[in-house]
Amino acid sequence: HYAAEPLKTDRELVLEAVRENGLALHYAAEPLKTDRELVLEAVRQNGNLLCFAAEPLKADRELVLEAVLQNGEALHYAAEPLNTDRELVLAAVRQNGNALKVAAEPLKS
């Protein structure tokens, strides 16, 4: 996290860092947190890294599915309508039963 600001905006450099360690997404410049490829690379390593994605990507169903397949509890970081998506919730719960606690009420019953 000690990289100079210009380096944090260098997409190629950040993508390489994320490939090495998904957590590097946390230190990327904000505009890069809207980059679907970067975020997808990170959540495939650790679904909970969805928390560092820009809000529009938290509403990207395919990206959220990748995140919950890696860690069901990543459902917690998904945009509101996605926690009522039966297929997403089922995938999350299959990966980690604790994901049920963040599913929307209608799906809990």
PDB file of N, CA and C in Angstrom:
ATOM      1  N   HIS A   1       0.811  -1.197   0.000  1.00  0.00           N
ATOM      2  CA  HIS A   1       0.000   0.000   0.000  1.00  0.00           C
ATOM      3  C   HIS A   1       0.853   1.259   0.000  1.00  0.00           C
ATOM      4  N   TYR A   2       2.143   1.097  -0.185  1.00  0.00           N
ATOM      5  CA  TYR A   2       3.047   2.242  -0.198  1.00  0.00           C
ATOM      6  C   TYR A   2       3.387   2.699  -1.607  1.00  0.00           C
ATOM      7  N   ALA A   3       2.716   2.169  -2.604  1.00  0.00           N
ATOM      8  CA  ALA A   3       2.992   2.575  -3.986  1.00  0.00           C
ATOM      9  C   ALA A   3       2.584   4.024  -4.192  1.00  0.00           C
ATOM     10  N   ALA A   4       3.335   4.714  -5.034  1.00  0.00           N
ATOM     11  CA  ALA A   4       3.026   6.106  -5.349  1.00  0.00           C
ATOM     12  C   ALA A   4       1.680   6.168  -6.072  1.00  0.00           C
ATOM     13  N   GLU A   5       0.964   7.272  -5.900  1.00  0.00           N
ATOM     14  CA  GLU A   5      -0.361   7.423  -6.506  1.00  0.00           C
ATOM     15  C   GLU A   5      -0.385   7.118  -8.007  1.00  0.00           C
ATOM     16  N   PRO A   6       0.569   7.622  -8.816  1.00  0.00           N
ATOM     17  CA  PRO A   6       0.513   7.302 -10.251  1.00  0.00           C
ATOM     18  C   PRO A   6       0.560   5.794 -10.525  1.00  0.00           C
ATOM     19  N   LEU A   7       1.269   5.057  -9.693  1.00  0.00           N
ATOM     20  CA  LEU A   7       1.343   3.607  -9.884  1.00  0.00           C
ATOM     21  C   LEU A   7       0.002   2.943  -9.576  1.00  0.00           C
ATOM     22  N   LYS A   8      -0.747   3.504  -8.644  1.00  0.00           N
ATOM     23  CA  LYS A   8      -2.051   2.938  -8.269  1.00  0.00           C
ATOM     24  C   LYS A   8      -3.093   3.143  -9.352  1.00  0.00           C
ATOM     25  N   THR A   9      -2.776   3.997 -10.345  1.00  0.00           N
ATOM     26  CA  THR A   9      -3.704   4.237 -11.451  1.00  0.00           C
ATOM     27  C   THR A   9      -3.259   3.515 -12.724  1.00  0.00           C
ATOM     28  N   ASP A  10      -2.124   2.851 -12.678  1.00  0.00           N
ATOM     29  CA  ASP A  10      -1.594   2.133 -13.834  1.00  0.00           C
ATOM     30  C   ASP A  10      -2.306   0.787 -13.931  1.00  0.00           C
ATOM     31  N   ARG A  11      -3.242   0.671 -14.877  1.00  0.00           N
ATOM     32  CA  ARG A  11      -4.088  -0.512 -14.958  1.00  0.00           C
ATOM     33  C   ARG A  11      -3.270  -1.792 -15.115  1.00  0.00           C
ATOM     34  N   GLU A  12      -2.304  -1.775 -15.994  1.00  0.00           N
ATOM     35  CA  GLU A  12      -1.500  -2.976 -16.241  1.00  0.00           C
ATOM     36  C   GLU A  12      -0.765  -3.419 -14.972  1.00  0.00           C
ATOM     37  N   LEU A  13      -0.204  -2.477 -14.275  1.00  0.00           N
ATOM     38  CA  LEU A  13       0.524  -2.767 -13.040  1.00  0.00           C
ATOM     39  C   LEU A  13      -0.433  -3.300 -11.960  1.00  0.00           C
ATOM     40  N   VAL A  14      -1.571  -2.643 -11.829  1.00  0.00           N
ATOM     41  CA  VAL A  14      -2.547  -3.067 -10.817  1.00  0.00           C
ATOM     42  C   VAL A  14      -3.107  -4.446 -11.154  1.00  0.00           C
ATOM     43  N   LEU A  15      -3.378  -4.697 -12.428  1.00  0.00           N
ATOM     44  CA  LEU A  15      -3.883  -6.015 -12.820  1.00  0.00           C
ATOM     45  C   LEU A  15      -2.870  -7.100 -12.459  1.00  0.00           C
ATOM     46  N   GLU A  16      -1.613  -6.841 -12.717  1.00  0.00           N
ATOM     47  CA  GLU A  16      -0.566  -7.807 -12.371  1.00  0.00           C
ATOM     48  C   GLU A  16      -0.514  -8.028 -10.859  1.00  0.00           C
ATOM     49  N   ALA A  17      -0.630  -6.947 -10.102  1.00  0.00           N
ATOM     50  CA  ALA A  17      -0.616  -7.044  -8.632  1.00  0.00           C
ATOM     51  C   ALA A  17      -1.817  -7.853  -8.135  1.00  0.00           C
ATOM     52  N   VAL A  18      -2.981  -7.607  -8.721  1.00  0.00           N
ATOM     53  CA  VAL A  18      -4.199  -8.330  -8.328  1.00  0.00           C
ATOM     54  C   VAL A  18      -4.073  -9.809  -8.680  1.00  0.00           C
ATOM     55  N   ARG A  19      -3.447 -10.105  -9.796  1.00  0.00           N
ATOM     56  CA  ARG A  19      -3.243 -11.515 -10.159  1.00  0.00           C
ATOM     57  C   ARG A  19      -2.350 -12.217  -9.145  1.00  0.00           C
ATOM     58  N   GLU A  20      -1.388 -11.502  -8.622  1.00  0.00           N
ATOM     59  CA  GLU A  20      -0.490 -12.056  -7.601  1.00  0.00           C
ATOM     60  C   GLU A  20      -1.189 -12.182  -6.250  1.00  0.00           C
ATOM     61  N   ASN A  21      -1.989 -11.170  -5.927  1.00  0.00           N
ATOM     62  CA  ASN A  21      -2.689 -11.130  -4.640  1.00  0.00           C
ATOM     63  C   ASN A  21      -3.919 -10.250  -4.797  1.00  0.00           C
ATOM     64  N   GLY A  22      -5.087 -10.870  -4.782  1.00  0.00           N
ATOM     65  CA  GLY A  22      -6.340 -10.153  -4.981  1.00  0.00           C
ATOM     66  C   GLY A  22      -6.523  -8.958  -4.075  1.00  0.00           C
ATOM     67  N   LEU A  23      -5.938  -9.022  -2.891  1.00  0.00           N
ATOM     68  CA  LEU A  23      -6.074  -7.928  -1.929  1.00  0.00           C
ATOM     69  C   LEU A  23      -5.503  -6.615  -2.460  1.00  0.00           C
ATOM     70  N   ALA A  24      -4.666  -6.686  -3.481  1.00  0.00           N
ATOM     71  CA  ALA A  24      -4.115  -5.468  -4.088  1.00  0.00           C
ATOM     72  C   ALA A  24      -5.229  -4.559  -4.602  1.00  0.00           C
ATOM     73  N   LEU A  25      -6.410  -5.126  -4.864  1.00  0.00           N
ATOM     74  CA  LEU A  25      -7.549  -4.314  -5.308  1.00  0.00           C
ATOM     75  C   LEU A  25      -7.858  -3.211  -4.299  1.00  0.00           C
ATOM     76  N   HIS A  26      -7.677  -3.515  -3.041  1.00  0.00           N
ATOM     77  CA  HIS A  26      -7.938  -2.544  -1.973  1.00  0.00           C
ATOM     78  C   HIS A  26      -7.127  -1.262  -2.168  1.00  0.00           C
ATOM     79  N   TYR A  27      -5.928  -1.386  -2.686  1.00  0.00           N
ATOM     80  CA  TYR A  27      -5.015  -0.249  -2.818  1.00  0.00           C
ATOM     81  C   TYR A  27      -5.062   0.414  -4.187  1.00  0.00           C
ATOM     82  N   ALA A  28      -5.854  -0.130  -5.085  1.00  0.00           N
ATOM     83  CA  ALA A  28      -5.969   0.446  -6.428  1.00  0.00           C
ATOM     84  C   ALA A  28      -6.678   1.792  -6.366  1.00  0.00           C
ATOM     85  N   ALA A  29      -6.378   2.647  -7.325  1.00  0.00           N
ATOM     86  CA  ALA A  29      -7.074   3.934  -7.428  1.00  0.00           C
ATOM     87  C   ALA A  29      -8.565   3.669  -7.648  1.00  0.00           C
ATOM     88  N   GLU A  30      -9.407   4.543  -7.126  1.00  0.00           N
ATOM     89  CA  GLU A  30     -10.867   4.352  -7.201  1.00  0.00           C
ATOM     90  C   GLU A  30     -11.370   4.053  -8.617  1.00  0.00           C
ATOM     91  N   PRO A  31     -10.898   4.764  -9.647  1.00  0.00           N
ATOM     92  CA  PRO A  31     -11.411   4.454 -10.997  1.00  0.00           C
ATOM     93  C   PRO A  31     -11.168   3.003 -11.418  1.00  0.00           C
ATOM     94  N   LEU A  32     -10.099   2.405 -10.937  1.00  0.00           N
ATOM     95  CA  LEU A  32      -9.809   1.013 -11.298  1.00  0.00           C
ATOM     96  C   LEU A  32     -10.733   0.038 -10.580  1.00  0.00           C
ATOM     97  N   LYS A  33     -11.367   0.476  -9.515  1.00  0.00           N
ATOM     98  CA  LYS A  33     -12.307  -0.394  -8.799  1.00  0.00           C
ATOM     99  C   LYS A  33     -13.626  -0.533  -9.562  1.00  0.00           C
ATOM    100  N   THR A  34     -13.729   0.187 -10.692  1.00  0.00           N
ATOM    101  CA  THR A  34     -14.881   0.031 -11.586  1.00  0.00           C
ATOM    102  C   THR A  34     -14.529  -0.880 -12.754  1.00  0.00           C
ATOM    103  N   ASP A  35     -13.288  -1.337 -12.800  1.00  0.00           N
ATOM    104  CA  ASP A  35     -12.799  -2.176 -13.892  1.00  0.00           C
ATOM    105  C   ASP A  35     -13.222  -3.623 -13.634  1.00  0.00           C
ATOM    106  N   ARG A  36     -14.148  -4.096 -14.443  1.00  0.00           N
ATOM    107  CA  ARG A  36     -14.730  -5.421 -14.229  1.00  0.00           C
ATOM    108  C   ARG A  36     -13.681  -6.531 -14.237  1.00  0.00           C
ATOM    109  N   GLU A  37     -12.741  -6.461 -15.162  1.00  0.00           N
ATOM    110  CA  GLU A  37     -11.713  -7.508 -15.257  1.00  0.00           C
ATOM    111  C   GLU A  37     -10.859  -7.563 -13.988  1.00  0.00           C
ATOM    112  N   LEU A  38     -10.482  -6.409 -13.471  1.00  0.00           N
ATOM    113  CA  LEU A  38      -9.675  -6.362 -12.241  1.00  0.00           C
ATOM    114  C   LEU A  38     -10.438  -6.947 -11.062  1.00  0.00           C
ATOM    115  N   VAL A  39     -11.679  -6.515 -10.924  1.00  0.00           N
ATOM    116  CA  VAL A  39     -12.487  -6.977  -9.789  1.00  0.00           C
ATOM    117  C   VAL A  39     -12.771  -8.472  -9.914  1.00  0.00           C
ATOM    118  N   LEU A  40     -13.062  -8.932 -11.117  1.00  0.00           N
ATOM    119  CA  LEU A  40     -13.317 -10.363 -11.334  1.00  0.00           C
ATOM    120  C   LEU A  40     -12.094 -11.190 -10.948  1.00  0.00           C
ATOM    121  N   GLU A  41     -10.931 -10.720 -11.321  1.00  0.00           N
ATOM    122  CA  GLU A  41      -9.678 -11.405 -10.972  1.00  0.00           C
ATOM    123  C   GLU A  41      -9.548 -11.519  -9.447  1.00  0.00           C
ATOM    124  N   ALA A  42      -9.880 -10.443  -8.751  1.00  0.00           N
ATOM    125  CA  ALA A  42      -9.764 -10.427  -7.283  1.00  0.00           C
ATOM    126  C   ALA A  42     -10.781 -11.352  -6.623  1.00  0.00           C
ATOM    127  N   VAL A  43     -12.059 -11.274  -7.033  1.00  0.00           N
ATOM    128  CA  VAL A  43     -13.088 -12.070  -6.351  1.00  0.00           C
ATOM    129  C   VAL A  43     -12.972 -13.557  -6.653  1.00  0.00           C
ATOM    130  N   ARG A  44     -12.313 -13.902  -7.738  1.00  0.00           N
ATOM    131  CA  ARG A  44     -12.086 -15.329  -8.009  1.00  0.00           C
ATOM    132  C   ARG A  44     -11.088 -15.915  -7.011  1.00  0.00           C
ATOM    133  N   GLN A  45     -10.239 -15.056  -6.446  1.00  0.00           N
ATOM    134  CA  GLN A  45      -9.288 -15.491  -5.424  1.00  0.00           C
ATOM    135  C   GLN A  45      -9.927 -15.463  -4.039  1.00  0.00           C
ATOM    136  N   ASN A  46     -10.720 -14.423  -3.808  1.00  0.00           N
ATOM    137  CA  ASN A  46     -11.345 -14.228  -2.498  1.00  0.00           C
ATOM    138  C   ASN A  46     -12.642 -13.458  -2.717  1.00  0.00           C
ATOM    139  N   GLY A  47     -13.754 -14.151  -2.613  1.00  0.00           N
ATOM    140  CA  GLY A  47     -15.061 -13.539  -2.862  1.00  0.00           C
ATOM    141  C   GLY A  47     -15.329 -12.296  -2.039  1.00  0.00           C
ATOM    142  N   ASN A  48     -14.803 -12.264  -0.823  1.00  0.00           N
ATOM    143  CA  ASN A  48     -15.053 -11.112   0.047  1.00  0.00           C
ATOM    144  C   ASN A  48     -14.392  -9.830  -0.444  1.00  0.00           C
ATOM    145  N   LEU A  49     -13.498  -9.935  -1.419  1.00  0.00           N
ATOM    146  CA  LEU A  49     -12.888  -8.732  -1.981  1.00  0.00           C
ATOM    147  C   LEU A  49     -13.901  -7.929  -2.791  1.00  0.00           C
ATOM    148  N   LEU A  50     -15.104  -8.479  -2.965  1.00  0.00           N
ATOM    149  CA  LEU A  50     -16.197  -7.732  -3.581  1.00  0.00           C
ATOM    150  C   LEU A  50     -16.447  -6.432  -2.813  1.00  0.00           C
ATOM    151  N   CYS A  51     -16.107  -6.426  -1.545  1.00  0.00           N
ATOM    152  CA  CYS A  51     -16.323  -5.223  -0.723  1.00  0.00           C
ATOM    153  C   CYS A  51     -15.547  -4.019  -1.259  1.00  0.00           C
ATOM    154  N   PHE A  52     -14.471  -4.224  -2.009  1.00  0.00           N
ATOM    155  CA  PHE A  52     -13.661  -3.121  -2.538  1.00  0.00           C
ATOM    156  C   PHE A  52     -14.101  -2.694  -3.936  1.00  0.00           C
ATOM    157  N   ALA A  53     -15.047  -3.399  -4.522  1.00  0.00           N
ATOM    158  CA  ALA A  53     -15.522  -3.068  -5.865  1.00  0.00           C
ATOM    159  C   ALA A  53     -16.383  -1.808  -5.832  1.00  0.00           C
ATOM    160  N   ALA A  54     -16.409  -1.107  -6.954  1.00  0.00           N
ATOM    161  CA  ALA A  54     -17.298   0.050  -7.086  1.00  0.00           C
ATOM    162  C   ALA A  54     -18.747  -0.446  -7.036  1.00  0.00           C
ATOM    163  N   GLU A  55     -19.636   0.397  -6.544  1.00  0.00           N
ATOM    164  CA  GLU A  55     -21.048   0.017  -6.355  1.00  0.00           C
ATOM    165  C   GLU A  55     -21.688  -0.613  -7.599  1.00  0.00           C
ATOM    166  N   PRO A  56     -21.492  -0.061  -8.800  1.00  0.00           N
ATOM    167  CA  PRO A  56     -22.135  -0.691  -9.963  1.00  0.00           C
ATOM    168  C   PRO A  56     -21.736  -2.155 -10.163  1.00  0.00           C
ATOM    169  N   LEU A  57     -20.512  -2.495  -9.816  1.00  0.00           N
ATOM    170  CA  LEU A  57     -20.072  -3.888  -9.974  1.00  0.00           C
ATOM    171  C   LEU A  57     -20.685  -4.796  -8.912  1.00  0.00           C
ATOM    172  N   LYS A  58     -21.077  -4.234  -7.794  1.00  0.00           N
ATOM    173  CA  LYS A  58     -21.741  -5.037  -6.762  1.00  0.00           C
ATOM    174  C   LYS A  58     -23.151  -5.425  -7.196  1.00  0.00           C
ATOM    175  N   ALA A  59     -23.618  -4.805  -8.280  1.00  0.00           N
ATOM    176  CA  ALA A  59     -24.931  -5.130  -8.846  1.00  0.00           C
ATOM    177  C   ALA A  59     -24.796  -5.986 -10.109  1.00  0.00           C
ATOM    178  N   ASP A  60     -23.580  -6.362 -10.453  1.00  0.00           N
ATOM    179  CA  ASP A  60     -23.303  -7.177 -11.637  1.00  0.00           C
ATOM    180  C   ASP A  60     -23.512  -8.642 -11.241  1.00  0.00           C
ATOM    181  N   ARG A  61     -24.600  -9.220 -11.708  1.00  0.00           N
ATOM    182  CA  ARG A  61     -24.998 -10.562 -11.267  1.00  0.00           C
ATOM    183  C   ARG A  61     -23.912 -11.608 -11.520  1.00  0.00           C
ATOM    184  N   GLU A  62     -23.323 -11.581 -12.708  1.00  0.00           N
ATOM    185  CA  GLU A  62     -22.298 -12.574 -13.051  1.00  0.00           C
ATOM    186  C   GLU A  62     -21.070 -12.428 -12.139  1.00  0.00           C
ATOM    187  N   LEU A  63     -20.681 -11.200 -11.874  1.00  0.00           N
ATOM    188  CA  LEU A  63     -19.517 -10.956 -11.020  1.00  0.00           C
ATOM    189  C   LEU A  63     -19.813 -11.401  -9.581  1.00  0.00           C
ATOM    190  N   VAL A  64     -21.015 -11.083  -9.103  1.00  0.00           N
ATOM    191  CA  VAL A  64     -21.394 -11.491  -7.744  1.00  0.00           C
ATOM    192  C   VAL A  64     -21.463 -13.014  -7.650  1.00  0.00           C
ATOM    193  N   LEU A  65     -21.940 -13.664  -8.698  1.00  0.00           N
ATOM    194  CA  LEU A  65     -21.978 -15.132  -8.698  1.00  0.00           C
ATOM    195  C   LEU A  65     -20.567 -15.702  -8.549  1.00  0.00           C
ATOM    196  N   GLU A  66     -19.612 -15.150  -9.282  1.00  0.00           N
ATOM    197  CA  GLU A  66     -18.213 -15.597  -9.146  1.00  0.00           C
ATOM    198  C   GLU A  66     -17.737 -15.422  -7.702  1.00  0.00           C
ATOM    199  N   ALA A  67     -18.096 -14.290  -7.102  1.00  0.00           N
ATOM    200  CA  ALA A  67     -17.668 -14.010  -5.728  1.00  0.00           C
ATOM    201  C   ALA A  67     -18.267 -15.014  -4.744  1.00  0.00           C
ATOM    202  N   VAL A  68     -19.573 -15.294  -4.869  1.00  0.00           N
ATOM    203  CA  VAL A  68     -20.207 -16.207  -3.900  1.00  0.00           C
ATOM    204  C   VAL A  68     -19.807 -17.656  -4.131  1.00  0.00           C
ATOM    205  N   LEU A  69     -19.432 -17.992  -5.358  1.00  0.00           N
ATOM    206  CA  LEU A  69     -18.935 -19.351  -5.601  1.00  0.00           C
ATOM    207  C   LEU A  69     -17.600 -19.559  -4.898  1.00  0.00           C
ATOM    208  N   GLN A  70     -16.839 -18.482  -4.741  1.00  0.00           N
ATOM    209  CA  GLN A  70     -15.555 -18.575  -4.053  1.00  0.00           C
ATOM    210  C   GLN A  70     -15.764 -18.498  -2.541  1.00  0.00           C
ATOM    211  N   ASN A  71     -16.675 -17.620  -2.109  1.00  0.00           N
ATOM    212  CA  ASN A  71     -16.973 -17.463  -0.676  1.00  0.00           C
ATOM    213  C   ASN A  71     -18.424 -17.003  -0.546  1.00  0.00           C
ATOM    214  N   GLY A  72     -19.277 -17.882  -0.074  1.00  0.00           N
ATOM    215  CA  GLY A  72     -20.701 -17.588   0.035  1.00  0.00           C
ATOM    216  C   GLY A  72     -21.023 -16.328   0.817  1.00  0.00           C
ATOM    217  N   GLU A  73     -20.184 -16.007   1.787  1.00  0.00           N
ATOM    218  CA  GLU A  73     -20.457 -14.822   2.605  1.00  0.00           C
ATOM    219  C   GLU A  73     -20.262 -13.520   1.828  1.00  0.00           C
ATOM    220  N   ALA A  74     -19.707 -13.592   0.619  1.00  0.00           N
ATOM    221  CA  ALA A  74     -19.566 -12.404  -0.233  1.00  0.00           C
ATOM    222  C   ALA A  74     -20.932 -11.841  -0.600  1.00  0.00           C
ATOM    223  N   LEU A  75     -21.989 -12.642  -0.444  1.00  0.00           N
ATOM    224  CA  LEU A  75     -23.350 -12.167  -0.703  1.00  0.00           C
ATOM    225  C   LEU A  75     -23.637 -10.909   0.108  1.00  0.00           C
ATOM    226  N   HIS A  76     -22.992 -10.789   1.231  1.00  0.00           N
ATOM    227  CA  HIS A  76     -23.148  -9.618   2.106  1.00  0.00           C
ATOM    228  C   HIS A  76     -22.817  -8.319   1.374  1.00  0.00           C
ATOM    229  N   TYR A  77     -21.901  -8.352   0.418  1.00  0.00           N
ATOM    230  CA  TYR A  77     -21.450  -7.146  -0.285  1.00  0.00           C
ATOM    231  C   TYR A  77     -22.195  -6.897  -1.593  1.00  0.00           C
ATOM    232  N   ALA A  78     -23.078  -7.812  -1.965  1.00  0.00           N
ATOM    233  CA  ALA A  78     -23.841  -7.656  -3.207  1.00  0.00           C
ATOM    234  C   ALA A  78     -24.866  -6.529  -3.069  1.00  0.00           C
ATOM    235  N   ALA A  79     -25.186  -5.909  -4.180  1.00  0.00           N
ATOM    236  CA  ALA A  79     -26.211  -4.864  -4.190  1.00  0.00           C
ATOM    237  C   ALA A  79     -27.548  -5.468  -3.765  1.00  0.00           C
ATOM    238  N   GLU A  80     -28.355  -4.650  -3.148  1.00  0.00           N
ATOM    239  CA  GLU A  80     -29.624  -5.063  -2.541  1.00  0.00           C
ATOM    240  C   GLU A  80     -30.474  -6.034  -3.365  1.00  0.00           C
ATOM    241  N   PRO A  81     -30.804  -5.777  -4.613  1.00  0.00           N
ATOM    242  CA  PRO A  81     -31.716  -6.725  -5.283  1.00  0.00           C
ATOM    243  C   PRO A  81     -31.133  -8.130  -5.462  1.00  0.00           C
ATOM    244  N   LEU A  82     -29.814  -8.242  -5.456  1.00  0.00           N
ATOM    245  CA  LEU A  82     -29.213  -9.554  -5.696  1.00  0.00           C
ATOM    246  C   LEU A  82     -29.342 -10.494  -4.504  1.00  0.00           C
ATOM    247  N   ASN A  83     -29.588  -9.974  -3.308  1.00  0.00           N
ATOM    248  CA  ASN A  83     -29.736 -10.890  -2.176  1.00  0.00           C
ATOM    249  C   ASN A  83     -31.126 -11.514  -2.119  1.00  0.00           C
ATOM    250  N   THR A  84     -31.941 -11.232  -3.137  1.00  0.00           N
ATOM    251  CA  THR A  84     -33.240 -11.917  -3.283  1.00  0.00           C
ATOM    252  C   THR A  84     -33.218 -12.851  -4.498  1.00  0.00           C
ATOM    253  N   ASP A  85     -32.102 -12.907  -5.175  1.00  0.00           N
ATOM    254  CA  ASP A  85     -31.953 -13.758  -6.355  1.00  0.00           C
ATOM    255  C   ASP A  85     -31.748 -15.197  -5.871  1.00  0.00           C
ATOM    256  N   ARG A  86     -32.742 -16.027  -6.105  1.00  0.00           N
ATOM    257  CA  ARG A  86     -32.733 -17.388  -5.561  1.00  0.00           C
ATOM    258  C   ARG A  86     -31.489 -18.168  -5.973  1.00  0.00           C
ATOM    259  N   GLU A  87     -31.107 -18.082  -7.250  1.00  0.00           N
ATOM    260  CA  GLU A  87     -29.942 -18.834  -7.740  1.00  0.00           C
ATOM    261  C   GLU A  87     -28.649 -18.369  -7.050  1.00  0.00           C
ATOM    262  N   LEU A  88     -28.496 -17.058  -6.887  1.00  0.00           N
ATOM    263  CA  LEU A  88     -27.305 -16.523  -6.222  1.00  0.00           C
ATOM    264  C   LEU A  88     -27.258 -16.951  -4.758  1.00  0.00           C
ATOM    265  N   VAL A  89     -28.403 -16.834  -4.093  1.00  0.00           N
ATOM    266  CA  VAL A  89     -28.458 -17.206  -2.673  1.00  0.00           C
ATOM    267  C   VAL A  89     -28.171 -18.693  -2.512  1.00  0.00           C
ATOM    268  N   LEU A  90     -28.735 -19.508  -3.379  1.00  0.00           N
ATOM    269  CA  LEU A  90     -28.493 -20.956  -3.315  1.00  0.00           C
ATOM    270  C   LEU A  90     -27.008 -21.265  -3.518  1.00  0.00           C
ATOM    271  N   ALA A  91     -26.383 -20.613  -4.493  1.00  0.00           N
ATOM    272  CA  ALA A  91     -24.949 -20.822  -4.736  1.00  0.00           C
ATOM    273  C   ALA A  91     -24.136 -20.400  -3.511  1.00  0.00           C
ATOM    274  N   ALA A  92     -24.524 -19.274  -2.915  1.00  0.00           N
ATOM    275  CA  ALA A  92     -23.809 -18.766  -1.739  1.00  0.00           C
ATOM    276  C   ALA A  92     -23.944 -19.731  -0.560  1.00  0.00           C
ATOM    277  N   VAL A  93     -25.155 -20.209  -0.328  1.00  0.00           N
ATOM    278  CA  VAL A  93     -25.414 -21.107   0.807  1.00  0.00           C
ATOM    279  C   VAL A  93     -24.739 -22.457   0.598  1.00  0.00           C
ATOM    280  N   ARG A  94     -24.696 -22.917  -0.639  1.00  0.00           N
ATOM    281  CA  ARG A  94     -23.995 -24.190  -0.913  1.00  0.00           C
ATOM    282  C   ARG A  94     -22.510 -24.057  -0.608  1.00  0.00           C
ATOM    283  N   GLN A  95     -21.960 -22.875  -0.854  1.00  0.00           N
ATOM    284  CA  GLN A  95     -20.537 -22.667  -0.601  1.00  0.00           C
ATOM    285  C   GLN A  95     -20.287 -22.462   0.892  1.00  0.00           C
ATOM    286  N   ASN A  96     -21.225 -21.761   1.551  1.00  0.00           N
ATOM    287  CA  ASN A  96     -21.069 -21.452   2.973  1.00  0.00           C
ATOM    288  C   ASN A  96     -22.449 -21.215   3.570  1.00  0.00           C
ATOM    289  N   GLY A  97     -22.887 -22.111   4.412  1.00  0.00           N
ATOM    290  CA  GLY A  97     -24.215 -22.014   5.028  1.00  0.00           C
ATOM    291  C   GLY A  97     -24.479 -20.703   5.744  1.00  0.00           C
ATOM    292  N   ASN A  98     -23.425 -20.060   6.226  1.00  0.00           N
ATOM    293  CA  ASN A  98     -23.597 -18.776   6.912  1.00  0.00           C
ATOM    294  C   ASN A  98     -24.129 -17.685   5.989  1.00  0.00           C
ATOM    295  N   ALA A  99     -24.071 -17.899   4.686  1.00  0.00           N
ATOM    296  CA  ALA A  99     -24.555 -16.900   3.727  1.00  0.00           C
ATOM    297  C   ALA A  99     -26.056 -16.676   3.886  1.00  0.00           C
ATOM    298  N   LEU A 100     -26.750 -17.645   4.450  1.00  0.00           N
ATOM    299  CA  LEU A 100     -28.193 -17.496   4.622  1.00  0.00           C
ATOM    300  C   LEU A 100     -28.538 -16.293   5.481  1.00  0.00           C
ATOM    301  N   LYS A 101     -27.661 -15.936   6.392  1.00  0.00           N
ATOM    302  CA  LYS A 101     -27.964 -14.807   7.286  1.00  0.00           C
ATOM    303  C   LYS A 101     -28.026 -13.468   6.550  1.00  0.00           C
ATOM    304  N   VAL A 102     -27.444 -13.375   5.349  1.00  0.00           N
ATOM    305  CA  VAL A 102     -27.519 -12.122   4.600  1.00  0.00           C
ATOM    306  C   VAL A 102     -28.516 -12.180   3.447  1.00  0.00           C
ATOM    307  N   ALA A 103     -29.164 -13.320   3.272  1.00  0.00           N
ATOM    308  CA  ALA A 103     -30.185 -13.432   2.233  1.00  0.00           C
ATOM    309  C   ALA A 103     -31.401 -12.599   2.656  1.00  0.00           C
ATOM    310  N   ALA A 104     -32.125 -12.108   1.679  1.00  0.00           N
ATOM    311  CA  ALA A 104     -33.324 -11.329   1.954  1.00  0.00           C
ATOM    312  C   ALA A 104     -34.365 -12.215   2.632  1.00  0.00           C
ATOM    313  N   GLU A 105     -35.180 -11.614   3.461  1.00  0.00           N
ATOM    314  CA  GLU A 105     -36.193 -12.322   4.261  1.00  0.00           C
ATOM    315  C   GLU A 105     -37.033 -13.342   3.491  1.00  0.00           C
ATOM    316  N   PRO A 106     -37.617 -12.998   2.331  1.00  0.00           N
ATOM    317  CA  PRO A 106     -38.487 -13.978   1.660  1.00  0.00           C
ATOM    318  C   PRO A 106     -37.793 -15.306   1.359  1.00  0.00           C
ATOM    319  N   LEU A 107     -36.483 -15.277   1.160  1.00  0.00           N
ATOM    320  CA  LEU A 107     -35.779 -16.510   0.814  1.00  0.00           C
ATOM    321  C   LEU A 107     -35.364 -17.325   2.037  1.00  0.00           C
ATOM    322  N   LYS A 108     -35.472 -16.745   3.208  1.00  0.00           N
ATOM    323  CA  LYS A 108     -35.069 -17.462   4.419  1.00  0.00           C
ATOM    324  C   LYS A 108     -36.109 -18.469   4.865  1.00  0.00           C
ATOM    325  N   SER A 109     -37.354 -18.268   4.432  1.00  0.00           N
ATOM    326  CA  SER A 109     -38.423 -19.155   4.887  1.00  0.00           C
ATOM    327  C   SER A 109     -38.640 -20.327   3.970  1.00  0.00           C
TER     328      SER A 109
END
